[in-house]
Short mmCIF file of C-alpha atoms in Angstrom, two decimals:
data_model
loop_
_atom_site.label_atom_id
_atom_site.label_comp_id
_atom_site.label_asym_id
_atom_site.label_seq_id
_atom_site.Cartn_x
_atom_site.Cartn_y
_atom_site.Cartn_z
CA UNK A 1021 0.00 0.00 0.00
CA UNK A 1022 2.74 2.64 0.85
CA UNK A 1023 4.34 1.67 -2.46
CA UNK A 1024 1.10 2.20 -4.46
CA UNK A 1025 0.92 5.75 -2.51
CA UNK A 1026 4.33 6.55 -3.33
CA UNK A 1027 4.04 6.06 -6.99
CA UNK A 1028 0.75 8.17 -6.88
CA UNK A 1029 2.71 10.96 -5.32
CA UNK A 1030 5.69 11.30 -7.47
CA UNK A 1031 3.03 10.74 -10.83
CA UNK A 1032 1.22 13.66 -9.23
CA UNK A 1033 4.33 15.18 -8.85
CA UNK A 1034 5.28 14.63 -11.85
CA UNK A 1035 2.20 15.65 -13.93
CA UNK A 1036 2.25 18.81 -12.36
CA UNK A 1037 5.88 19.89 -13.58
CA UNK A 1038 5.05 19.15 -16.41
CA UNK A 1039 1.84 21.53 -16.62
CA UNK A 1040 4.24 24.51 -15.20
CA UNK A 1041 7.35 24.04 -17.11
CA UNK A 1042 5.15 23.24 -20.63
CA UNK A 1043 5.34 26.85 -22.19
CA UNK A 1044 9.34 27.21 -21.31
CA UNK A 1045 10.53 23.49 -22.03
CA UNK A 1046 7.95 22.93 -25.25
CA UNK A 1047 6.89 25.72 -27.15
CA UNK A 1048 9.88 27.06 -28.50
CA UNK A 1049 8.85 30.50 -31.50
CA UNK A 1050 11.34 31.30 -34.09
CA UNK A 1051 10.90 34.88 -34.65
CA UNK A 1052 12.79 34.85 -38.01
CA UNK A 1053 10.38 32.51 -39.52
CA UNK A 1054 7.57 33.23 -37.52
CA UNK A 1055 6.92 29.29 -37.17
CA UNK A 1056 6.07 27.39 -33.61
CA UNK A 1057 8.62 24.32 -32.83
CA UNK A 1058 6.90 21.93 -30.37
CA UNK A 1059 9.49 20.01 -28.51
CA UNK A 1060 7.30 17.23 -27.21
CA UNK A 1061 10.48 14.92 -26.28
CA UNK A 1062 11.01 17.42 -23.49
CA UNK A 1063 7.79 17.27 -21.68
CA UNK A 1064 8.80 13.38 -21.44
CA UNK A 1065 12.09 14.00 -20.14
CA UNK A 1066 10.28 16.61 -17.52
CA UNK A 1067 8.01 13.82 -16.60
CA UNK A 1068 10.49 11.09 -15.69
CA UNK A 1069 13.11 13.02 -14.50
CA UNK A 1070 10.79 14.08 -11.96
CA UNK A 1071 8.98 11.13 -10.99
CA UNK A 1072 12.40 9.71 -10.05
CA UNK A 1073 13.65 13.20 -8.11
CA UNK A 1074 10.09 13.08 -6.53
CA UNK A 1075 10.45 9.65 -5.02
CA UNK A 1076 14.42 10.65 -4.08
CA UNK A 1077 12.98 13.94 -2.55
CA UNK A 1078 10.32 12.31 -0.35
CA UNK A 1079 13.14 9.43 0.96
CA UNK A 1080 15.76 12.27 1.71
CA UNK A 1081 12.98 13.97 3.91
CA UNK A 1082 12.40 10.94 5.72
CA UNK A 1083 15.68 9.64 6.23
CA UNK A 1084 16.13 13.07 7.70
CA UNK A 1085 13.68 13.22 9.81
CA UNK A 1086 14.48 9.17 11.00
CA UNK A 1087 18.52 10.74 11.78
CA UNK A 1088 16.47 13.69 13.66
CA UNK A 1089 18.15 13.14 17.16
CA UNK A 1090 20.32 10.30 16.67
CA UNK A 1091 23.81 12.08 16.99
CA UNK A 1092 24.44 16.02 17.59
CA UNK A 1093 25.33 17.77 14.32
CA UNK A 1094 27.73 20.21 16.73
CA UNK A 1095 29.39 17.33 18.27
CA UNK A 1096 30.23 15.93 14.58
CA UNK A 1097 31.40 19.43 13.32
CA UNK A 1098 33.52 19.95 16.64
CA UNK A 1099 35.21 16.44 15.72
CA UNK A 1100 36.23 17.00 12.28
CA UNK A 1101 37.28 20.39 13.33
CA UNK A 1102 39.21 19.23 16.45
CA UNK A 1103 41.17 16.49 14.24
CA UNK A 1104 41.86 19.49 11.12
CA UNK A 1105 42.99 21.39 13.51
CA UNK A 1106 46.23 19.02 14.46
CA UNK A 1107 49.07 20.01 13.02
CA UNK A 1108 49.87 16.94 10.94
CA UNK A 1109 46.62 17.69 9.03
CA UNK A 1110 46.12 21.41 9.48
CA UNK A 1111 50.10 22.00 8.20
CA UNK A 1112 49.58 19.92 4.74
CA UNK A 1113 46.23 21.50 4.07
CA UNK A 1114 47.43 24.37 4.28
CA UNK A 1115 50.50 24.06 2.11
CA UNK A 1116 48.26 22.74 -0.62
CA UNK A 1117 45.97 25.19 -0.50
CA UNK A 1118 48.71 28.49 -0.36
CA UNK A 1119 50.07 26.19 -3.26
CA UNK A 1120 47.02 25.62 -5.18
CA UNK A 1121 46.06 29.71 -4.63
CA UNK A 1122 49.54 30.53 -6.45
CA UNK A 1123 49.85 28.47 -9.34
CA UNK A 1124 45.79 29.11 -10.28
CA UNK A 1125 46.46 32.09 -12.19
CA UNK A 1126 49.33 30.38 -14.12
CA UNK A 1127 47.81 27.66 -14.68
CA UNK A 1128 43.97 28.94 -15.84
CA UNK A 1129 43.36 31.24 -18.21
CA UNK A 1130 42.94 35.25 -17.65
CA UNK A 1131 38.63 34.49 -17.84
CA UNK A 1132 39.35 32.13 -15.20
CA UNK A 1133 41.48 34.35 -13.27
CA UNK A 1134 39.02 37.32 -13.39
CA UNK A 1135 36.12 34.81 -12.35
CA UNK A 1136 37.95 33.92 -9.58
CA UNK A 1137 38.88 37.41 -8.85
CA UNK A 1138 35.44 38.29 -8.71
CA UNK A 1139 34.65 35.33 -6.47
CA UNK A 1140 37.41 36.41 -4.23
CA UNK A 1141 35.62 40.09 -4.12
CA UNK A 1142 32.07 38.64 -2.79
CA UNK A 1143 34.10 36.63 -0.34
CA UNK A 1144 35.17 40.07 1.65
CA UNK A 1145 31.99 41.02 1.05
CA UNK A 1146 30.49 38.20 2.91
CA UNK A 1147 33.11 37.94 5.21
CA UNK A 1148 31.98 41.97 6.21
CA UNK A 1149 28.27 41.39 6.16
CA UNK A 1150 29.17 38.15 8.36
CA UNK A 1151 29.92 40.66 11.01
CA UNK A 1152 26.73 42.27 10.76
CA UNK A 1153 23.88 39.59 10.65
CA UNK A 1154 26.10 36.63 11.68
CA UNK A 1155 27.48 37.94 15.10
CA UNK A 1156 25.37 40.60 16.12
CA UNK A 1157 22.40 39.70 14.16
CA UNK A 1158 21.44 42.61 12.13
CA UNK A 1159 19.88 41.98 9.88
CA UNK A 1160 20.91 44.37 7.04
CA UNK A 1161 19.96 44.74 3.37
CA UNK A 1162 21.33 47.68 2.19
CA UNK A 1163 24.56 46.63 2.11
CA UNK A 1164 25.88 47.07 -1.52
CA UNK A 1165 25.53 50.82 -0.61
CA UNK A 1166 29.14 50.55 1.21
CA UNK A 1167 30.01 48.81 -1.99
CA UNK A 1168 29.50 51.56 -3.91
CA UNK A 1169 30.42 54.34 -2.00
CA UNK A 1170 34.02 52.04 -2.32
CA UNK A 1171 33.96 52.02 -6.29
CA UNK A 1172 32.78 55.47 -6.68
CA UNK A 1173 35.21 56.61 -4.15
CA UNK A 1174 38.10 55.72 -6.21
CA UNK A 1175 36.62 56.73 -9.33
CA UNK A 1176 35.86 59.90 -8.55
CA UNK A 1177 39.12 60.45 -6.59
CA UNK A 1178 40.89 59.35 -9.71
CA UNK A 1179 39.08 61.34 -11.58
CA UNK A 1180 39.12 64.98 -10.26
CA UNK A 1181 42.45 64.20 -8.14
CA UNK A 1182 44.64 61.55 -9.96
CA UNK A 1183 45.01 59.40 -6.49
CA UNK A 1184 46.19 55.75 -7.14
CA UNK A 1185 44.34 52.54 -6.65
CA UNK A 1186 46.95 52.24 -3.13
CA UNK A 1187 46.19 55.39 -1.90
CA UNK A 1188 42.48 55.30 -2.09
CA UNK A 1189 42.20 51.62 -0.77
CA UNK A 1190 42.10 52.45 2.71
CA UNK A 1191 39.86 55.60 1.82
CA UNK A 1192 37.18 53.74 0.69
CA UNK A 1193 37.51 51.23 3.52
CA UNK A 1194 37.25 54.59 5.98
CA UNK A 1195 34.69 56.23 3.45
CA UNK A 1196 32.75 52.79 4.30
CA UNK A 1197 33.25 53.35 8.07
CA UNK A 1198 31.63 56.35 8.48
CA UNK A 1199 28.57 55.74 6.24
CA UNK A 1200 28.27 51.97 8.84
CA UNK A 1201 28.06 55.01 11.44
CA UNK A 1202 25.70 57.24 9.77
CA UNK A 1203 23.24 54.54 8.81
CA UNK A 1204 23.99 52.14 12.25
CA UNK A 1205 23.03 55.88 14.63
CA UNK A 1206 19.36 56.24 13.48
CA UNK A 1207 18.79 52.71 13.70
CA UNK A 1208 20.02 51.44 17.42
CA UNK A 1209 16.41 51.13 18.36
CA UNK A 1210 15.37 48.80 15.39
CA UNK A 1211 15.41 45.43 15.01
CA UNK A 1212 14.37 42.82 12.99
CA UNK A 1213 11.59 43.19 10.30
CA UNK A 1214 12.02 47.43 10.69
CA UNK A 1215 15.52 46.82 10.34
CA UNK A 1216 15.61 45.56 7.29
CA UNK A 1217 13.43 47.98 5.78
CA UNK A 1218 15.28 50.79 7.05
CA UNK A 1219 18.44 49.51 5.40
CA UNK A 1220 17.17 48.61 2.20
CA UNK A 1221 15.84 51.90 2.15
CA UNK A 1222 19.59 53.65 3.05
CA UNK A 1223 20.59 51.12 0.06
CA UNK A 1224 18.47 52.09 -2.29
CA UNK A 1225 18.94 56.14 -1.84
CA UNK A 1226 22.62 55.88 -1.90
CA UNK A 1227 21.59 54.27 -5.48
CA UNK A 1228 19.21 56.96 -6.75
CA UNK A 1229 21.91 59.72 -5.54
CA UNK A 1230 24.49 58.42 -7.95
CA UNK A 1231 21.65 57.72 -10.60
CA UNK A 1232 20.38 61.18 -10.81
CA UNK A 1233 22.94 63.28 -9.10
CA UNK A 1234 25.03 63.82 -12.93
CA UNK A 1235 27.06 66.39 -11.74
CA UNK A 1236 28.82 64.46 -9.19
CA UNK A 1237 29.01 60.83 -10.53
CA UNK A 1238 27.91 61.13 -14.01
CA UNK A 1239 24.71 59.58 -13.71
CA UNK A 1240 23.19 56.43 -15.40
CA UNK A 1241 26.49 56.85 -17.35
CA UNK A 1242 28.99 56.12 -14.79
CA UNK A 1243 32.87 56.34 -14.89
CA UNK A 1244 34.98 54.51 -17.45
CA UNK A 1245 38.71 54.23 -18.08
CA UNK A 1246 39.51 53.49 -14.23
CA UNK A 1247 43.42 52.83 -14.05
CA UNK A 1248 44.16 49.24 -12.46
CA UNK A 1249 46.77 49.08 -9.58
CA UNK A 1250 50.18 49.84 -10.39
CA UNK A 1251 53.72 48.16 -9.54
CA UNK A 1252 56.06 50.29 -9.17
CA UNK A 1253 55.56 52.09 -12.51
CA UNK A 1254 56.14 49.15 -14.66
CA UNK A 1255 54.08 48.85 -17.88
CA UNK A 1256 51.77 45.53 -17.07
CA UNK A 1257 49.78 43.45 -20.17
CA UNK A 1258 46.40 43.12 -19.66
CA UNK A 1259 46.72 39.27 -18.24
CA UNK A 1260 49.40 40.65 -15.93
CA UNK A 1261 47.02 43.12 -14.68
CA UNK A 1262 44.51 39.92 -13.85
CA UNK A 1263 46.58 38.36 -12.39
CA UNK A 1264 48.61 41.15 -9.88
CA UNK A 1265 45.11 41.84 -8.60
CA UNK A 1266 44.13 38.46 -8.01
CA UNK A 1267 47.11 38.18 -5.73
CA UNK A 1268 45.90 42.14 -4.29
CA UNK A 1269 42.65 40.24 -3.58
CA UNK A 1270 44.06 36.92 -1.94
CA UNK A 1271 45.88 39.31 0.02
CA UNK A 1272 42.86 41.04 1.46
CA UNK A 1273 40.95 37.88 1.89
CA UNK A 1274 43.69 36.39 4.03
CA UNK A 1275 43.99 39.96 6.02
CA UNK A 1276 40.17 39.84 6.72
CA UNK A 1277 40.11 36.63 7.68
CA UNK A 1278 42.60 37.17 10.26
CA UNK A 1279 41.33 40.37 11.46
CA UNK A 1280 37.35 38.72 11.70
CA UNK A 1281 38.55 35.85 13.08
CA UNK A 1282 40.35 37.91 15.95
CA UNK A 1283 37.27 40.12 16.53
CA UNK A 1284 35.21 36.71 17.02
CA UNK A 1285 37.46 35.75 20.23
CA UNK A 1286 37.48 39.39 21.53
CA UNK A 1287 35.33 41.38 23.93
CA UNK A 1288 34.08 42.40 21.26
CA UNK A 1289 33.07 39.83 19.17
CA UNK A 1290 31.35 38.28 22.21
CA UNK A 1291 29.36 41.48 22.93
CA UNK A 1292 28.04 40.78 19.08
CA UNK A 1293 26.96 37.12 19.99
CA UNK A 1294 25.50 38.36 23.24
CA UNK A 1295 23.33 40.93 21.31
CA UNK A 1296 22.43 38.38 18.81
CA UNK A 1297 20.96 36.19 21.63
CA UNK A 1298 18.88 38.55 23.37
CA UNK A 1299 19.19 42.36 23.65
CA UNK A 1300 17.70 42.87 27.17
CA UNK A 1301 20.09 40.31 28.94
CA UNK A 1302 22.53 41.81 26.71
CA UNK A 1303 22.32 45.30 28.37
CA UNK A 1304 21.63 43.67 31.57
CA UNK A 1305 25.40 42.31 31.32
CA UNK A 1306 26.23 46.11 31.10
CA UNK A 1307 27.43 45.81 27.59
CA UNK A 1308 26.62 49.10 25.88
CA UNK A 1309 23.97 48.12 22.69
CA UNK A 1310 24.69 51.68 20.69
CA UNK A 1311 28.30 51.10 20.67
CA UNK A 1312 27.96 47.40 20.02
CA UNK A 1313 25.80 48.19 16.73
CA UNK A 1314 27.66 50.80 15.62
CA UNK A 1315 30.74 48.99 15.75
CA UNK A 1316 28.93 45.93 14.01
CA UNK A 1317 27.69 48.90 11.19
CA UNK A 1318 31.28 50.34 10.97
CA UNK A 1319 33.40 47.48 10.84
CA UNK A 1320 31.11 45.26 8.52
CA UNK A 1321 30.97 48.49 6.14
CA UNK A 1322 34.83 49.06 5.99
CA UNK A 1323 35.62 45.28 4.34
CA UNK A 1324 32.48 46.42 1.72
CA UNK A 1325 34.12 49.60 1.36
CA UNK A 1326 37.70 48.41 0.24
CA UNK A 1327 36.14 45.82 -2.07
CA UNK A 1328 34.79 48.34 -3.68
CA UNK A 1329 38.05 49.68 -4.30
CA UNK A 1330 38.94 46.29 -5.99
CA UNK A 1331 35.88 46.34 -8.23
CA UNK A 1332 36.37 49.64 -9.75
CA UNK A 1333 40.21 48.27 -10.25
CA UNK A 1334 39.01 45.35 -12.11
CA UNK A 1335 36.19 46.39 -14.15
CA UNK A 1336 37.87 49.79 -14.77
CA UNK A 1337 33.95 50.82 -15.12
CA UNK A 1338 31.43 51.71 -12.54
CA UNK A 1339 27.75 52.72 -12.81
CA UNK A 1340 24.75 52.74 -10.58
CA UNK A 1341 23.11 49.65 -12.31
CA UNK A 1342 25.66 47.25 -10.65
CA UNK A 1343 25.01 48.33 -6.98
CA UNK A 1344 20.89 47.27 -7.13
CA UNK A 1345 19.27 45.59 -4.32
CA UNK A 1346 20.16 42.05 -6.16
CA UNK A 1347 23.76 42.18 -5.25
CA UNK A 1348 22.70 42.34 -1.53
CA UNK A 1349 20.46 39.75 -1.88
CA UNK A 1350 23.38 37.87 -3.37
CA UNK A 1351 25.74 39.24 -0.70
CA UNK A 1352 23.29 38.09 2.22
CA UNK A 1353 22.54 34.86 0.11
CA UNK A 1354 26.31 34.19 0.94
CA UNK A 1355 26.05 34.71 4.34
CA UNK A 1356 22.81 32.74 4.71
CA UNK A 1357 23.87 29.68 3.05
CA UNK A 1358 26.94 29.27 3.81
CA UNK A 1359 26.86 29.37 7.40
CA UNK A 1360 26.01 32.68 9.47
CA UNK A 1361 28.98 33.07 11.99
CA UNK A 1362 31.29 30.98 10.38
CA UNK A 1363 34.25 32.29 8.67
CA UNK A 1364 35.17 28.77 6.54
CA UNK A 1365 30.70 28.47 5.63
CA UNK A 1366 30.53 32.34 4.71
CA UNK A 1367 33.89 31.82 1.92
CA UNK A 1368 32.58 28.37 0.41
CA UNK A 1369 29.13 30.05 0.40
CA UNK A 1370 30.46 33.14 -1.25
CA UNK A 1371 32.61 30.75 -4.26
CA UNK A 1372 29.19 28.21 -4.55
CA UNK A 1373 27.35 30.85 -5.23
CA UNK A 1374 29.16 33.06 -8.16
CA UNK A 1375 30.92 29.87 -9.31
CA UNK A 1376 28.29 27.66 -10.02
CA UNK A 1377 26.29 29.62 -12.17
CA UNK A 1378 29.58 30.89 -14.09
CA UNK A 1379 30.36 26.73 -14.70
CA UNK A 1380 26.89 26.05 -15.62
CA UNK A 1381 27.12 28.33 -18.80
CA UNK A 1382 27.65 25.54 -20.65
CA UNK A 1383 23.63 24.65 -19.97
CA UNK A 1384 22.76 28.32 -20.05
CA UNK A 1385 19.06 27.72 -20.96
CA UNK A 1386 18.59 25.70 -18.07
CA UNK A 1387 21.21 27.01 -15.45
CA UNK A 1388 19.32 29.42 -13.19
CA UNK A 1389 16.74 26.34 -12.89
CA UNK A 1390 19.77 24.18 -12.04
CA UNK A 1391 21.12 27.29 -9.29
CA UNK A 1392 17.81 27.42 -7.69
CA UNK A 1393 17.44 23.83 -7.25
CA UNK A 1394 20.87 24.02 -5.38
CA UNK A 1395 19.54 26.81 -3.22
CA UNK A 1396 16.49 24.99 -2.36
CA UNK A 1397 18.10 21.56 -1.31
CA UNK A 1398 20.43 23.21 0.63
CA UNK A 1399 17.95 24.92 2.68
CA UNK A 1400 16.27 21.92 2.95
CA UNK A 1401 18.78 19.65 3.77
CA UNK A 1402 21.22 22.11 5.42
CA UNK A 1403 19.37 24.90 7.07
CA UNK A 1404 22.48 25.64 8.79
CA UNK A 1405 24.49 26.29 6.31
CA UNK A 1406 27.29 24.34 4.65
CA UNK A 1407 29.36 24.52 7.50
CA UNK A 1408 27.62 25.56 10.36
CA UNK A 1409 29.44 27.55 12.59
CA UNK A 1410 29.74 25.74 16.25
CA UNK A 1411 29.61 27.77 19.36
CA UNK A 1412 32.40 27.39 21.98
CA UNK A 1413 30.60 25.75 24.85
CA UNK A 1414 32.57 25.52 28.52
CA UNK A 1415 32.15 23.49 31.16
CA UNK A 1416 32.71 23.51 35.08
CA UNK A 1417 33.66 20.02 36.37
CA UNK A 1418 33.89 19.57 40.46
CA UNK A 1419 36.82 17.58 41.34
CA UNK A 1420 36.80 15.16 44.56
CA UNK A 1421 39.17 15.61 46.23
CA UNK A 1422 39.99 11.91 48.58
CA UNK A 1423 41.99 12.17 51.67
CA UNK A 1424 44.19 8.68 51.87
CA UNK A 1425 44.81 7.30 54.98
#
């Protein structure tokens, strides 16, 4: 009987894909000839393919829900974490990896290198935001606005002043600092839903300024011809170019991972956690919740700011159309499903996500169907991200003390 109501599920199932994804997968109109192609093969493909995932999808869920309790998924992290963090495994993995980061411009080509690049840009990006909504859970969706003031902050510094790409990178990561403070001030009382609102809002004006505002940033038109960092006044090719920046980027990367994995284990850092937990107790600690969020705001906004930096350097182009409220959906996407807190979930999150749909070009009809089934399995099957960040736990243990005789 549960066999017989299985297959009646997935045929269900698979009847009604079929009925949503007939007018994309089997009318197909030539507009040169004016003619209607009726690609009937697909609709059967549709209709297997997801009887079978419909069946796989409803044994995943149960399987889940049977491991539901048998082991603790923080106790298995900790493990695998407490054995990578030996030396005789932590040492080799990371002298592949510093390997592997060195030779991959050499041994890809420059497209690959500026995907990777690019990559490398959204993880500081998540990385910053990390600060924000995974330790002191703010939830913020303005974000690309720090992003922006970073790019147009060395264009227009370029532009009207001639300063260099290493002169305005920490500019544009204190340009990015004071607008965390500006928007992080009116907000300290908001929280949650309100929150967000209130920063997509800040996003979105900070994007109509530089839209209309022609005078200053040159509208809709933006700022072209953006000079890439120099070295020492040598004359670089185009590929060397890629591939000096890549190694600007890795740099960064590696700096703010150090510096946010620092502020995790500091006063700080735990003030962030403690907010994120509950705001009253956190005040009731006496930890001060104005300074706390504006130093979330601040220091989240400076990594956004000098990646902005880089991606004015690399596209040698910036407008208003590539700071929209997408790219912090992206950005928070990042966060989100790659683990909120965690430092190693937030950078594999970061490459899955602008990766995966540059690899799947190769099936371009079908790839954002492809990338949203990957976003909703993982949410499914790893709400937590995919590597949950573990919380350090301490315990007191009484020792008895015996007397011998």
């Amino acid at each position: 009987m549960n066999l017989l109501q299985e297959l009646k599920h997935s045929t269900i199932a698979a009847v009604w894909f079929m009925f949503l994804t007939f007018p994309i997968m089997v009318i197909k109109v030539n507009t040169v000839t004016q003619t209607i192609e009726w690609r009937w093969w697909n609709m059967a493909f549709i209709g297997i393919a997801f009887f079978f995932l419909s069946a796989l999808w409803r044994y995943m869920l149960k399987r889940k829900q049977k491991n539901t309790g048998k082991f603790s998924p923080g106790k298995k992290i900790s493990a695998i974490r407490k054995h990578l963090a030996e030396k005789r495994f932590f040492i080799p993995a990371m002298v592949l990896l510093a390997i592997a980061t060195l030779v991959f411009p050499h041994a890809f080509s420059m497209y690959q290198t500026n995907i990777m690049i690019s990559a490398l840009i959204y993880v500081m990006l998540g990385l910053g935001l990390n600060i924000v909504i995974g330790l002191a859970g703010l939830l913020d969706l303005g974000y690309v606005a720090f992003f922006a003031v970073g790019a147009y902050a060395y264009a227009l510094l370029n532009l009207h002043f001639g300063l260099t790409f290493w002169m305005v990178l920490p500019i544009g990561g204190l340009l990015g600092t004071i607008m965390g403070i500006i928007l992080g001030y009116p907000v300290l009382r908001l929280r949650g839903d309100y929150l967000a609102i209130v920063t997509l809002g800040f996003g979105e004006i900070i994007r109509l300024v530089l839209e209309n505002w022609n005078e200053f940033s040159k509208g809709p038109s933006g700022i072209a011809n953006i000079p890439k960092p120099g070295l020492f006044g040598l004359d670089l090719t185009l590929q060397q170019h890629s591939v000096y920046l890549y190694y600007i980027i890795v740099a960064l990367v590696i700096f703010t991972i150090f510096v946010i994995n620092r502020l995790q284990d500091s006063r700080i850092g735990r003030a962030w956690i403690a907010l994120k937990d509950d705001e009253i107790a956190c005040q009731a600690m006496g930890i001060d919740k104005a300074a706390t969020k504006l130093r979330a705001f601040a220091l989240g906004a400076t990594w956004a700011g000098m990646a902005g930096v880089v991606f004015a350097a690399k596209t040698t182009f910036v407008n208003p159309a590539s700071f929209t409220i997408w790219e912090s959906v992206i950005i928070l996407c990042t966060v989100v499903l790659g683990g909120m807190g965690s430092i190693a979930g937030v950078i594999s999150g970061a490459l899955m996500l602008i990766l995966l749909p540059e690899y799947l070009r190769a099936v371009s009809e079908y790839r954002m169907i492809v990338f949203g089934a990957v976003l909703v399995l993982m949410m499914v099957f790893k709400p937590g991200g995919l590597i949950e960040n573990v919380r350090k736990t301490y315990h007191y243990r009484e020792h008895e003390h015996t007397i011998g005789q």
